[in-house]
Amino acid sequence: DKGGIDHSPSSFRDIKIDANDHLTTQLRYTFIEPQIAIVSPMKNQAAPIHPETGNQLPVSVNTYNSQAKTSSVSYVLSNPEDDREIAKGNLSPLTDWNWSGSIQIPANENGKKLNLTVTSSFNDGKEATATSQFLYQKDFKSTAITGKDWNTLLQNASHSGGINDSQIKLPLQLQWTANTGSNIFMASPLIVGQKVFIATTDDNTSLNTYICAFDFHSGKQLWKFRTENSVKNTIACENEIVVAQDASCNLYALDAASGKPLWQQYINLKNYPYLSEGLTVDKGIVYAGIGAGLSAYDLKTGKVIWTNTDWKQREGSTTTLTIAGDVLISGTQWGGLYGNDIRTGKQLWKLSDNGLGNRGASPVYKDGKLWIISSKSFFLIEPQTGKVLQQKELSANLDVTSTPLVTEHEIIFGSADRGVFALDKPTLFIKWRAETLPSLVYTAPYSSTPQAAVETSPVSSQGMVYIGASDGYLYAIDQSTGIIKDKLYFGAPVFSTVAVSGNRMIVCDFAGNVYCLSSKAAEE
């Protein structure tokens, strides 16, 4: 009934055994009342119709009920001007949260505002209904402004891409949405070479788990590679090679163009063979694993360059490896924060006092320092020595996977119970706090209803901070004041940090959806 020690979701397991001893099991996420959200077409937006789909309107719905499974999702499309029904039918399930399909719309409805009403029926007899009014625009398109690649969590191995040169402005417009076929946890999307890469998770016995590639402009799936287990956290790409590690300690290197495996390694953790951490890549070297399995690999060949022999993994964590100059920063939950020499793998220092051992977050390396949250404090640390330069204790639970955004005037990050915080950079006083709603699914250790968690990292564009929350919303927050300027509801928690490039943003939710959003001002 709470977030797990390793940030595993609050849940219970439904197990069935038939007369032939065949076992099936499904995880059910706790505390969610019957609910439904239309995520495509989005309310009060133009519908994302592309030339190759003809008059087909893509429809995507997130729906869930903790106490009962979704048995069907039906839709009615109508014209509100004359209350005329245009089409009705049923959607198909893609994941435990998402149902999708497409609707054929007559050409004479082009340019009109239409109403889409969807109803989810659960096998306990309950229902949930949602309505979205949108503009059907057959020739809808927008101009994409080319931007820089987004190679890993927060763009680079130092995770300093939270401040970037993207050109995203409100209001946002949905360009396309696609679904991976399984849940997306703390893996964040990549934008590299006009492709979007993401990895999925599945805590059921089917292990419906993949690394996927989509076309950045259309959302068309380019390839899908099945992994042996869930990819729980950060993936990365460099030199046209995508790398990821799964929960069963397999390290994969895939050709970015085709998805074909180039090499694979087993990460030997020895005492606790389960990986929920994230890897990174920099200058032709992959840094992966944790504890006794923390290693550096040659990106092209998979050859092991060094392996850590100085410290062991403890409980699973949600940290992502960070490169801070010549130091590789890593850590374990209920263990500590570690600095290892990036060339030899030798441990340089360990920090576990003052709450630094109770942590799921990763630091950002910026201005020669590490900026990180842990337990109930913000820390500023010298990466070469591990010396704590500053500590600011706050009246909030900060055991979340949120890497701080360091701007000219603010330090911004998520919390486990009180939404998004901003500290004044010179004084470390609280500058503002943006409240989010109670989590749909609880992941921060020991957190439970009605706490409001934000496990993701903030990303800033044009003075606006974009951050997904466990309540199912993507928030747009004024960077200097903390005022929430806009929010989009997905109806499924967002555990994945957004990626931005040019005038477009990629957002992923736990339902397995990948969304491409752009500035409406960019429309032709």
Short mmCIF file of C-alpha atoms in Angstrom, two decimals:
data_model
loop_
_atom_site.label_atom_id
_atom_site.label_comp_id
_atom_site.label_asym_id
_atom_site.label_seq_id
_atom_site.Cartn_x
_atom_site.Cartn_y
_atom_site.Cartn_z
CA ASP A 1 0.00 0.00 0.00
CA LYS A 2 3.07 2.27 -0.18
CA GLY A 3 5.93 3.11 -2.50
CA GLY A 4 8.63 0.45 -2.24
CA ILE A 5 12.10 0.91 -0.80
CA ASP A 6 13.40 0.90 -4.40
CA HIS A 7 10.57 3.19 -5.66
CA SER A 8 8.55 0.22 -6.92
CA PRO A 9 4.89 1.24 -7.37
CA SER A 10 2.28 0.77 -4.66
CA SER A 11 0.36 -2.28 -5.82
CA PHE A 12 -1.10 -5.68 -5.06
CA ARG A 13 -0.97 -8.83 -7.14
CA ASP A 14 -3.97 -10.69 -8.55
CA ILE A 15 -3.03 -14.36 -9.02
CA LYS A 16 -5.14 -17.01 -10.74
CA ILE A 17 -4.46 -20.77 -11.00
CA ASP A 18 -6.65 -22.85 -13.31
CA ALA A 19 -7.55 -26.56 -13.16
CA ASN A 20 -4.39 -27.45 -15.09
CA ASP A 21 -2.17 -25.55 -12.65
CA HIS A 22 -1.57 -22.79 -15.20
CA LEU A 23 -0.76 -19.58 -13.33
CA THR A 24 -1.47 -16.03 -14.49
CA THR A 25 -0.75 -12.91 -12.50
CA GLN A 26 -1.35 -9.20 -12.90
CA LEU A 27 -0.23 -6.25 -10.82
CA ARG A 28 -3.03 -3.93 -9.70
CA TYR A 29 -2.11 -0.39 -8.68
CA THR A 30 -3.68 0.83 -5.43
CA PHE A 31 -6.14 3.59 -4.52
CA ILE A 32 -7.33 4.48 -8.04
CA GLU A 33 -11.05 5.17 -8.37
CA PRO A 34 -12.70 4.35 -11.74
CA GLN A 35 -11.33 6.97 -14.11
CA ILE A 36 -10.85 7.77 -17.79
CA ALA A 37 -8.97 10.44 -19.76
CA ILE A 38 -8.97 11.16 -23.50
CA VAL A 39 -5.34 11.82 -24.45
CA SER A 40 -5.88 11.99 -28.21
CA PRO A 41 -7.51 14.08 -29.56
CA MET A 42 -6.70 16.51 -26.75
CA LYS A 43 -9.40 18.85 -25.50
CA ASN A 44 -9.64 22.25 -27.26
CA GLN A 45 -6.89 21.38 -29.76
CA ALA A 46 -6.68 20.60 -33.45
CA ALA A 47 -6.81 16.87 -34.10
CA PRO A 48 -3.47 15.29 -35.08
CA ILE A 49 -4.42 14.13 -38.58
CA HIS A 50 -1.54 13.22 -40.88
CA PRO A 51 -1.69 12.80 -44.69
CA GLU A 52 -0.89 9.06 -44.61
CA THR A 53 -3.91 8.34 -42.37
CA GLY A 54 -6.51 9.83 -44.73
CA ASN A 55 -9.60 10.75 -42.77
CA GLN A 56 -8.72 8.45 -39.86
CA LEU A 57 -8.81 10.16 -36.47
CA PRO A 58 -6.44 8.45 -33.99
CA VAL A 59 -8.09 8.00 -30.58
CA SER A 60 -6.22 7.15 -27.40
CA VAL A 61 -7.75 6.75 -23.93
CA ASN A 62 -6.17 6.06 -20.54
CA THR A 63 -8.48 4.34 -18.08
CA TYR A 64 -8.02 2.43 -14.83
CA ASN A 65 -9.77 1.11 -11.72
CA SER A 66 -7.82 -0.53 -8.89
CA GLN A 67 -10.66 -2.82 -7.91
CA ALA A 68 -11.73 -4.11 -11.32
CA LYS A 69 -10.39 -4.70 -14.80
CA THR A 70 -11.54 -2.67 -17.79
CA SER A 71 -13.89 -4.84 -19.83
CA SER A 72 -14.64 -2.42 -22.70
CA VAL A 73 -14.20 1.17 -23.87
CA SER A 74 -16.80 2.62 -26.26
CA TYR A 75 -16.93 5.95 -28.07
CA VAL A 76 -19.49 8.26 -29.69
CA LEU A 77 -18.36 11.02 -32.09
CA SER A 78 -20.87 13.80 -32.68
CA ASN A 79 -21.28 17.29 -34.11
CA PRO A 80 -22.48 19.60 -31.30
CA GLU A 81 -23.95 22.15 -33.73
CA ASP A 82 -26.87 19.90 -34.67
CA ASP A 83 -26.35 17.13 -32.08
CA ARG A 84 -25.69 14.74 -34.97
CA GLU A 85 -23.99 11.40 -34.32
CA ILE A 86 -21.11 10.82 -36.76
CA ALA A 87 -19.69 7.51 -35.57
CA LYS A 88 -19.65 5.09 -32.65
CA GLY A 89 -17.75 1.94 -31.81
CA ASN A 90 -15.23 0.33 -29.47
CA LEU A 91 -11.52 0.78 -28.78
CA SER A 92 -8.94 -1.98 -28.25
CA PRO A 93 -6.59 -2.47 -25.27
CA LEU A 94 -2.88 -1.82 -25.81
CA THR A 95 -1.71 -1.85 -22.18
CA ASP A 96 -3.30 -2.23 -18.72
CA TRP A 97 -4.02 1.52 -18.83
CA ASN A 98 -4.49 2.40 -22.49
CA TRP A 99 -7.19 1.68 -25.10
CA SER A 100 -6.83 2.98 -28.65
CA GLY A 101 -8.28 2.93 -32.16
CA SER A 102 -9.14 5.15 -35.11
CA ILE A 103 -12.38 6.67 -36.40
CA GLN A 104 -13.26 7.25 -40.04
CA ILE A 105 -14.57 10.82 -40.35
CA PRO A 106 -16.51 12.12 -43.41
CA ALA A 107 -14.60 14.77 -45.36
CA ASN A 108 -17.43 17.29 -44.99
CA GLU A 109 -16.72 17.57 -41.25
CA ASN A 110 -13.36 19.18 -42.00
CA GLY A 111 -12.85 22.47 -40.13
CA LYS A 112 -15.63 21.78 -37.62
CA LYS A 113 -15.55 21.38 -33.87
CA LEU A 114 -16.56 17.86 -32.89
CA ASN A 115 -17.31 16.11 -29.60
CA LEU A 116 -15.80 12.75 -28.64
CA THR A 117 -17.38 10.95 -25.67
CA VAL A 118 -15.81 7.76 -24.33
CA THR A 119 -17.13 5.38 -21.69
CA SER A 120 -15.08 2.78 -19.86
CA SER A 121 -16.93 -0.21 -18.42
CA PHE A 122 -15.32 -2.21 -15.60
CA ASN A 123 -16.10 -5.79 -14.65
CA ASP A 124 -17.49 -4.71 -11.26
CA GLY A 125 -20.32 -2.88 -13.02
CA LYS A 126 -18.89 0.62 -12.62
CA GLU A 127 -18.31 3.08 -15.49
CA ALA A 128 -16.28 6.21 -16.16
CA THR A 129 -16.98 8.76 -18.90
CA ALA A 130 -15.01 11.62 -20.47
CA THR A 131 -15.69 14.09 -23.28
CA SER A 132 -13.29 16.04 -25.46
CA GLN A 133 -14.21 18.81 -27.90
CA PHE A 134 -11.62 19.29 -30.64
CA LEU A 135 -11.18 20.89 -34.05
CA TYR A 136 -11.16 18.35 -36.88
CA GLN A 137 -8.59 19.70 -39.30
CA LYS A 138 -7.70 17.23 -42.03
CA ASP A 139 -4.66 19.11 -43.32
CA PHE A 140 -3.37 19.95 -39.87
CA LYS A 141 0.41 20.30 -39.74
CA SER A 142 3.05 22.39 -38.07
CA THR A 143 6.54 23.55 -38.85
CA ALA A 144 9.20 21.62 -36.95
CA ILE A 145 12.20 23.67 -35.87
CA THR A 146 15.30 21.50 -35.77
CA GLY A 147 17.11 21.38 -32.45
CA LYS A 148 19.97 19.57 -30.76
CA ASP A 149 19.95 15.86 -29.96
CA TRP A 150 18.81 14.70 -26.52
CA ASN A 151 21.12 11.75 -25.86
CA THR A 152 20.21 10.64 -22.35
CA LEU A 153 18.44 11.82 -19.19
CA LEU A 154 18.53 15.63 -19.29
CA GLN A 155 20.36 15.59 -22.64
CA ASN A 156 23.91 14.68 -21.57
CA ALA A 157 25.96 12.59 -19.15
CA SER A 158 26.29 15.49 -16.69
CA HIS A 159 22.47 15.96 -16.79
CA SER A 160 22.83 19.68 -17.37
CA GLY A 161 20.32 19.91 -20.24
CA GLY A 162 17.50 21.08 -18.00
CA ILE A 163 18.44 24.55 -19.27
CA ASN A 164 18.71 24.34 -23.06
CA ASP A 165 18.19 26.26 -26.30
CA SER A 166 14.81 24.73 -27.20
CA GLN A 167 12.07 27.01 -28.53
CA ILE A 168 8.95 25.63 -26.89
CA LYS A 169 6.27 28.12 -25.91
CA LEU A 170 2.74 27.85 -24.58
CA PRO A 171 0.16 26.87 -25.59
CA LEU A 172 1.17 23.32 -26.48
CA GLN A 173 -0.33 21.33 -29.35
CA LEU A 174 -0.34 17.53 -29.64
CA GLN A 175 1.42 16.53 -32.88
CA TRP A 176 1.13 12.76 -32.49
CA THR A 177 0.85 10.01 -29.95
CA ALA A 178 2.06 6.41 -30.14
CA ASN A 179 1.96 3.48 -27.73
CA THR A 180 4.78 1.06 -26.91
CA GLY A 181 2.53 -1.85 -25.87
CA SER A 182 3.75 -1.88 -22.24
CA ASN A 183 4.35 0.51 -19.36
CA ILE A 184 7.02 3.22 -19.28
CA PHE A 185 8.58 3.73 -15.86
CA MET A 186 11.64 5.94 -15.22
CA ALA A 187 13.22 5.55 -18.64
CA SER A 188 13.24 8.97 -20.27
CA PRO A 189 12.83 9.44 -24.03
CA LEU A 190 15.77 10.26 -26.31
CA ILE A 191 15.67 12.45 -29.43
CA VAL A 192 18.56 11.53 -31.71
CA GLY A 193 18.88 11.76 -35.50
CA GLN A 194 15.16 12.58 -36.01
CA LYS A 195 14.18 9.48 -34.04
CA VAL A 196 12.63 9.02 -30.61
CA PHE A 197 13.86 6.13 -28.44
CA ILE A 198 12.21 4.78 -25.30
CA ALA A 199 12.26 1.58 -23.22
CA THR A 200 9.45 -0.19 -21.35
CA THR A 201 8.75 -2.15 -18.19
CA ASP A 202 6.42 -5.03 -17.29
CA ASP A 203 6.18 -6.50 -13.79
CA ASN A 204 3.97 -9.38 -14.87
CA THR A 205 5.12 -12.84 -15.96
CA SER A 206 4.64 -12.04 -19.66
CA LEU A 207 7.68 -9.70 -19.59
CA ASN A 208 6.26 -7.63 -22.43
CA THR A 209 9.36 -5.41 -22.52
CA TYR A 210 10.99 -3.48 -25.37
CA ILE A 211 13.32 -0.79 -26.59
CA CYS A 212 11.39 1.15 -29.25
CA ALA A 213 12.15 3.71 -31.95
CA PHE A 214 9.64 6.15 -33.47
CA ASP A 215 9.91 8.74 -36.22
CA PHE A 216 10.26 12.16 -34.58
CA HIS A 217 7.98 13.89 -37.11
CA SER A 218 5.14 11.39 -37.55
CA GLY A 219 5.25 9.02 -34.56
CA LYS A 220 5.49 6.01 -36.86
CA GLN A 221 7.12 3.05 -35.13
CA LEU A 222 10.44 2.30 -36.83
CA TRP A 223 11.55 -0.74 -34.85
CA LYS A 224 10.99 -2.64 -31.62
CA PHE A 225 13.57 -4.82 -29.85
CA ARG A 226 12.43 -7.24 -27.14
CA THR A 227 14.52 -7.24 -23.97
CA GLU A 228 14.74 -10.15 -21.54
CA ASN A 229 13.33 -8.08 -18.68
CA SER A 230 12.09 -4.60 -17.80
CA VAL A 231 14.18 -1.53 -18.52
CA LYS A 232 13.38 0.46 -15.40
CA ASN A 233 15.48 3.54 -15.94
CA THR A 234 17.66 5.77 -18.13
CA ILE A 235 18.81 4.67 -21.60
CA ALA A 236 21.32 6.53 -23.78
CA CYS A 237 22.52 6.96 -27.36
CA GLU A 238 25.83 8.00 -28.91
CA ASN A 239 27.43 7.42 -32.32
CA GLU A 240 24.22 5.79 -33.64
CA ILE A 241 24.27 3.16 -30.86
CA VAL A 242 21.45 2.87 -28.30
CA VAL A 243 22.38 1.33 -24.93
CA ALA A 244 20.12 0.10 -22.12
CA GLN A 245 20.28 -2.23 -19.12
CA ASP A 246 17.38 -4.38 -17.94
CA ALA A 247 16.28 -5.63 -14.52
CA SER A 248 17.94 -9.01 -15.15
CA CYS A 249 21.34 -7.30 -15.51
CA ASN A 250 21.58 -7.54 -19.30
CA LEU A 251 23.36 -4.66 -21.04
CA TYR A 252 22.28 -4.09 -24.66
CA ALA A 253 23.85 -2.13 -27.51
CA LEU A 254 21.56 -1.69 -30.53
CA ASP A 255 22.03 -0.14 -33.94
CA ALA A 256 19.96 3.07 -33.79
CA ALA A 257 18.87 2.83 -37.43
CA SER A 258 17.63 -0.78 -37.41
CA GLY A 259 17.30 -1.86 -33.77
CA LYS A 260 19.55 -4.86 -34.44
CA PRO A 261 21.75 -5.95 -31.49
CA LEU A 262 25.45 -5.09 -31.86
CA TRP A 263 26.58 -6.71 -28.60
CA GLN A 264 25.24 -7.78 -25.21
CA GLN A 265 26.91 -8.15 -21.81
CA TYR A 266 25.85 -9.62 -18.47
CA ILE A 267 26.37 -7.27 -15.51
CA ASN A 268 27.39 -9.44 -12.54
CA LEU A 269 26.10 -7.77 -9.39
CA LYS A 270 26.94 -10.93 -7.40
CA ASN A 271 24.94 -10.42 -4.20
CA TYR A 272 21.73 -8.82 -5.53
CA PRO A 273 21.07 -9.52 -9.22
CA TYR A 274 18.43 -6.91 -9.95
CA LEU A 275 18.90 -3.55 -11.69
CA SER A 276 16.54 -0.60 -11.41
CA GLU A 277 19.22 2.05 -11.98
CA GLY A 278 20.02 4.04 -15.14
CA LEU A 279 23.18 4.06 -17.25
CA THR A 280 24.89 6.73 -19.30
CA VAL A 281 27.38 7.08 -22.17
CA ASP A 282 30.06 9.65 -22.94
CA LYS A 283 32.94 9.89 -25.45
CA GLY A 284 32.62 6.31 -26.67
CA ILE A 285 32.37 4.70 -23.22
CA VAL A 286 29.27 3.18 -21.62
CA TYR A 287 28.97 3.38 -17.84
CA ALA A 288 26.50 0.80 -16.53
CA GLY A 289 25.61 -1.38 -13.55
CA ILE A 290 25.94 -0.58 -9.86
CA GLY A 291 27.99 -1.82 -6.90
CA ALA A 292 30.12 -4.84 -7.78
CA GLY A 293 28.73 -4.64 -11.29
CA LEU A 294 29.55 -0.97 -11.87
CA SER A 295 31.67 -1.03 -15.04
CA ALA A 296 32.90 0.92 -18.05
CA TYR A 297 32.51 -0.63 -21.52
CA ASP A 298 33.77 0.26 -24.97
CA LEU A 299 30.69 1.50 -26.85
CA LYS A 300 31.65 -0.11 -30.17
CA THR A 301 32.78 -3.55 -28.95
CA GLY A 302 31.28 -4.06 -25.50
CA LYS A 303 34.72 -4.80 -24.10
CA VAL A 304 35.01 -4.21 -20.34
CA ILE A 305 37.42 -1.36 -19.55
CA TRP A 306 37.16 -1.53 -15.74
CA THR A 307 34.88 -2.88 -12.98
CA ASN A 308 34.39 -1.42 -9.51
CA THR A 309 35.83 -3.65 -6.76
CA ASP A 310 35.60 -1.21 -3.85
CA TRP A 311 31.94 -1.20 -2.84
CA LYS A 312 28.82 -3.39 -3.16
CA GLN A 313 25.24 -2.67 -4.04
CA ARG A 314 22.62 -2.48 -1.31
CA GLU A 315 18.89 -2.05 -1.89
CA GLY A 316 17.82 -1.16 -5.41
CA SER A 317 17.79 2.51 -6.29
CA THR A 318 16.56 4.77 -9.07
CA THR A 319 19.76 6.74 -9.55
CA THR A 320 21.26 7.36 -12.98
CA LEU A 321 25.03 7.46 -13.37
CA THR A 322 26.40 11.00 -13.69
CA ILE A 323 29.71 12.13 -15.15
CA ALA A 324 31.30 15.02 -13.28
CA GLY A 325 34.58 15.79 -15.04
CA ASP A 326 36.91 12.91 -14.15
CA VAL A 327 34.53 11.42 -11.58
CA LEU A 328 31.65 8.96 -12.08
CA ILE A 329 28.87 9.59 -9.55
CA SER A 330 26.61 6.73 -8.50
CA GLY A 331 24.86 5.47 -5.40
CA THR A 332 22.58 2.96 -3.72
CA GLN A 333 19.44 3.39 -1.66
CA TRP A 334 20.19 3.03 2.08
CA GLY A 335 23.89 2.88 1.16
CA GLY A 336 25.53 6.06 0.02
CA LEU A 337 26.61 8.42 -2.73
CA TYR A 338 29.87 7.35 -4.39
CA GLY A 339 32.55 8.95 -6.53
CA ASN A 340 34.70 6.64 -8.68
CA ASP A 341 37.64 7.57 -10.90
CA ILE A 342 36.27 7.61 -14.44
CA ARG A 343 39.46 6.15 -15.95
CA THR A 344 40.28 3.37 -13.44
CA GLY A 345 37.02 2.72 -11.58
CA LYS A 346 38.78 3.26 -8.23
CA GLN A 347 36.54 4.56 -5.44
CA LEU A 348 37.48 8.12 -4.52
CA TRP A 349 34.91 8.83 -1.80
CA LYS A 350 31.62 7.84 -0.20
CA LEU A 351 28.96 10.00 1.49
CA SER A 352 26.24 8.47 3.65
CA ASP A 353 25.78 10.91 6.57
CA ASN A 354 23.21 13.70 6.93
CA GLY A 355 20.63 11.82 4.84
CA LEU A 356 22.80 11.23 1.75
CA GLY A 357 22.41 7.46 2.11
CA ASN A 358 18.61 7.62 1.83
CA ARG A 359 18.26 8.76 -1.75
CA GLY A 360 16.88 7.87 -5.17
CA ALA A 361 17.98 11.02 -6.98
CA SER A 362 20.94 11.77 -9.25
CA PRO A 363 22.94 15.00 -9.25
CA VAL A 364 23.45 17.52 -11.99
CA TYR A 365 27.08 18.48 -12.59
CA LYS A 366 27.17 22.19 -13.27
CA ASP A 367 29.64 25.02 -12.60
CA GLY A 368 32.13 22.46 -11.31
CA LYS A 369 29.80 21.24 -8.54
CA LEU A 370 27.21 18.52 -7.83
CA TRP A 371 23.69 19.71 -7.06
CA ILE A 372 21.52 16.97 -5.50
CA ILE A 373 18.54 16.30 -3.23
CA SER A 374 18.44 13.51 -0.64
CA SER A 375 16.19 12.58 2.29
CA LYS A 376 14.98 16.05 3.42
CA SER A 377 17.86 18.23 2.20
CA PHE A 378 19.42 19.91 -0.79
CA PHE A 379 23.20 19.46 -1.09
CA LEU A 380 26.00 21.17 -2.98
CA ILE A 381 29.03 18.83 -3.23
CA GLU A 382 32.58 19.01 -4.58
CA PRO A 383 32.84 16.07 -7.05
CA GLN A 384 36.60 15.46 -6.75
CA THR A 385 36.61 15.00 -2.96
CA GLY A 386 33.00 14.44 -1.93
CA LYS A 387 33.17 17.45 0.37
CA VAL A 388 29.73 18.83 1.24
CA LEU A 389 29.88 22.54 0.47
CA GLN A 390 26.32 23.40 1.48
CA GLN A 391 23.29 21.63 2.96
CA LYS A 392 19.78 23.07 3.20
CA GLU A 393 17.23 21.04 5.16
CA LEU A 394 13.61 21.42 4.05
CA SER A 395 10.27 20.45 5.55
CA ALA A 396 9.62 17.96 2.76
CA ASN A 397 10.39 14.37 1.79
CA LEU A 398 12.92 14.58 -1.06
CA ASP A 399 13.49 10.84 -1.60
CA VAL A 400 12.45 11.09 -5.25
CA THR A 401 14.21 10.62 -8.57
CA SER A 402 14.38 14.31 -9.41
CA THR A 403 17.63 15.88 -10.65
CA PRO A 404 17.64 19.62 -9.80
CA LEU A 405 17.29 22.25 -12.50
CA VAL A 406 19.91 24.93 -11.82
CA THR A 407 19.06 28.27 -13.43
CA GLU A 408 20.64 31.69 -13.00
CA HIS A 409 18.41 32.46 -10.01
CA GLU A 410 16.71 29.19 -8.93
CA ILE A 411 17.30 25.56 -7.97
CA ILE A 412 14.14 23.61 -8.91
CA PHE A 413 13.24 19.99 -8.07
CA GLY A 414 10.38 17.64 -7.24
CA SER A 415 9.41 16.21 -3.84
CA ALA A 416 7.64 13.08 -2.58
CA ASP A 417 4.85 14.87 -0.75
CA ARG A 418 4.60 18.58 -1.62
CA GLY A 419 4.92 19.04 -5.37
CA VAL A 420 7.69 21.15 -6.96
CA PHE A 421 10.13 23.34 -5.01
CA ALA A 422 12.33 26.24 -6.07
CA LEU A 423 15.13 27.55 -3.87
CA ASP A 424 16.61 30.99 -4.29
CA LYS A 425 20.07 30.20 -5.66
CA PRO A 426 22.15 32.69 -3.59
CA THR A 427 20.40 32.16 -0.22
CA LEU A 428 18.85 28.64 -0.55
CA PHE A 429 15.62 30.02 0.91
CA ILE A 430 12.39 28.59 -0.55
CA LYS A 431 11.45 30.93 -3.42
CA TRP A 432 8.24 29.22 -4.47
CA ARG A 433 6.37 25.93 -4.37
CA ALA A 434 4.01 24.63 -7.07
CA GLU A 435 1.46 22.23 -5.63
CA THR A 436 0.60 19.09 -7.56
CA LEU A 437 -2.33 16.78 -6.83
CA PRO A 438 -2.14 13.47 -4.89
CA SER A 439 -0.33 10.72 -6.76
CA LEU A 440 -2.27 8.17 -8.79
CA VAL A 441 0.43 5.59 -8.00
CA TYR A 442 2.84 5.92 -5.07
CA THR A 443 6.51 5.16 -5.74
CA ALA A 444 8.63 7.20 -3.32
CA PRO A 445 9.65 4.87 -0.45
CA TYR A 446 6.93 4.55 2.22
CA SER A 447 4.82 7.27 0.61
CA SER A 448 1.07 6.67 0.48
CA THR A 449 -2.23 8.45 -0.02
CA PRO A 450 -2.69 11.42 -0.15
CA GLN A 451 0.92 12.57 -0.79
CA ALA A 452 1.75 14.48 -3.99
CA ALA A 453 4.92 13.10 -5.57
CA VAL A 454 7.02 14.37 -8.46
CA GLU A 455 9.60 11.72 -9.42
CA THR A 456 10.74 13.44 -12.62
CA SER A 457 13.28 16.16 -13.33
CA PRO A 458 12.33 19.69 -14.46
CA VAL A 459 13.24 20.95 -17.94
CA SER A 460 13.15 24.65 -18.83
CA SER A 461 12.39 26.29 -22.17
CA GLN A 462 11.90 30.02 -22.74
CA GLY A 463 11.43 30.73 -19.02
CA MET A 464 8.85 27.96 -18.52
CA VAL A 465 9.53 24.79 -16.50
CA TYR A 466 7.96 21.55 -17.77
CA ILE A 467 7.64 18.63 -15.37
CA GLY A 468 5.50 15.51 -15.23
CA ALA A 469 3.98 14.35 -11.94
CA SER A 470 2.63 11.18 -10.37
CA ASP A 471 -0.87 12.72 -10.46
CA GLY A 472 -1.05 12.22 -14.23
CA TYR A 473 -0.43 15.85 -15.26
CA LEU A 474 2.29 17.57 -17.26
CA TYR A 475 2.83 20.97 -15.65
CA ALA A 476 4.05 24.21 -17.24
CA ILE A 477 5.33 26.43 -14.40
CA ASP A 478 6.67 29.97 -14.62
CA GLN A 479 10.35 29.62 -13.76
CA SER A 480 10.64 32.82 -11.71
CA THR A 481 7.29 32.89 -9.89
CA GLY A 482 6.16 29.25 -9.59
CA ILE A 483 2.75 30.07 -11.04
CA ILE A 484 1.26 27.10 -12.92
CA LYS A 485 0.52 28.50 -16.37
CA ASP A 486 -0.93 25.33 -17.91
CA LYS A 487 -1.28 21.60 -17.34
CA LEU A 488 -2.26 18.64 -19.51
CA TYR A 489 -4.02 15.62 -18.03
CA PHE A 490 -2.99 12.14 -19.17
CA GLY A 491 -4.88 10.05 -16.61
CA ALA A 492 -1.78 7.94 -15.95
CA PRO A 493 1.24 8.84 -13.81
CA VAL A 494 4.29 10.43 -15.43
CA PHE A 495 7.51 8.93 -14.04
CA SER A 496 9.60 9.81 -17.11
CA THR A 497 11.45 13.13 -17.54
CA VAL A 498 10.57 14.99 -20.74
CA ALA A 499 12.96 15.47 -23.68
CA VAL A 500 13.02 18.62 -25.83
CA SER A 501 14.52 19.56 -29.19
CA GLY A 502 13.78 22.63 -31.30
CA ASN A 503 10.12 23.49 -30.82
CA ARG A 504 9.00 19.99 -29.84
CA MET A 505 8.77 18.04 -26.60
CA ILE A 506 8.49 14.28 -26.03
CA VAL A 507 6.52 13.16 -22.98
CA CYS A 508 5.91 9.57 -21.85
CA ASP A 509 3.35 8.25 -19.37
CA PHE A 510 3.04 5.03 -17.37
CA ALA A 511 0.31 3.81 -19.76
CA GLY A 512 3.01 3.33 -22.43
CA ASN A 513 2.12 6.43 -24.45
CA VAL A 514 4.69 8.58 -26.21
CA TYR A 515 3.46 12.12 -26.95
CA CYS A 516 4.98 14.72 -29.25
CA LEU A 517 3.93 18.24 -28.26
CA SER A 518 4.86 21.47 -30.02
CA SER A 519 4.23 25.19 -29.75
CA LYS A 520 0.93 26.23 -31.32
CA ALA A 521 2.68 29.35 -32.53
CA ALA A 522 4.68 27.16 -34.89
CA GLU A 523 1.60 26.01 -36.82
CA GLU A 524 1.26 26.96 -40.46
#
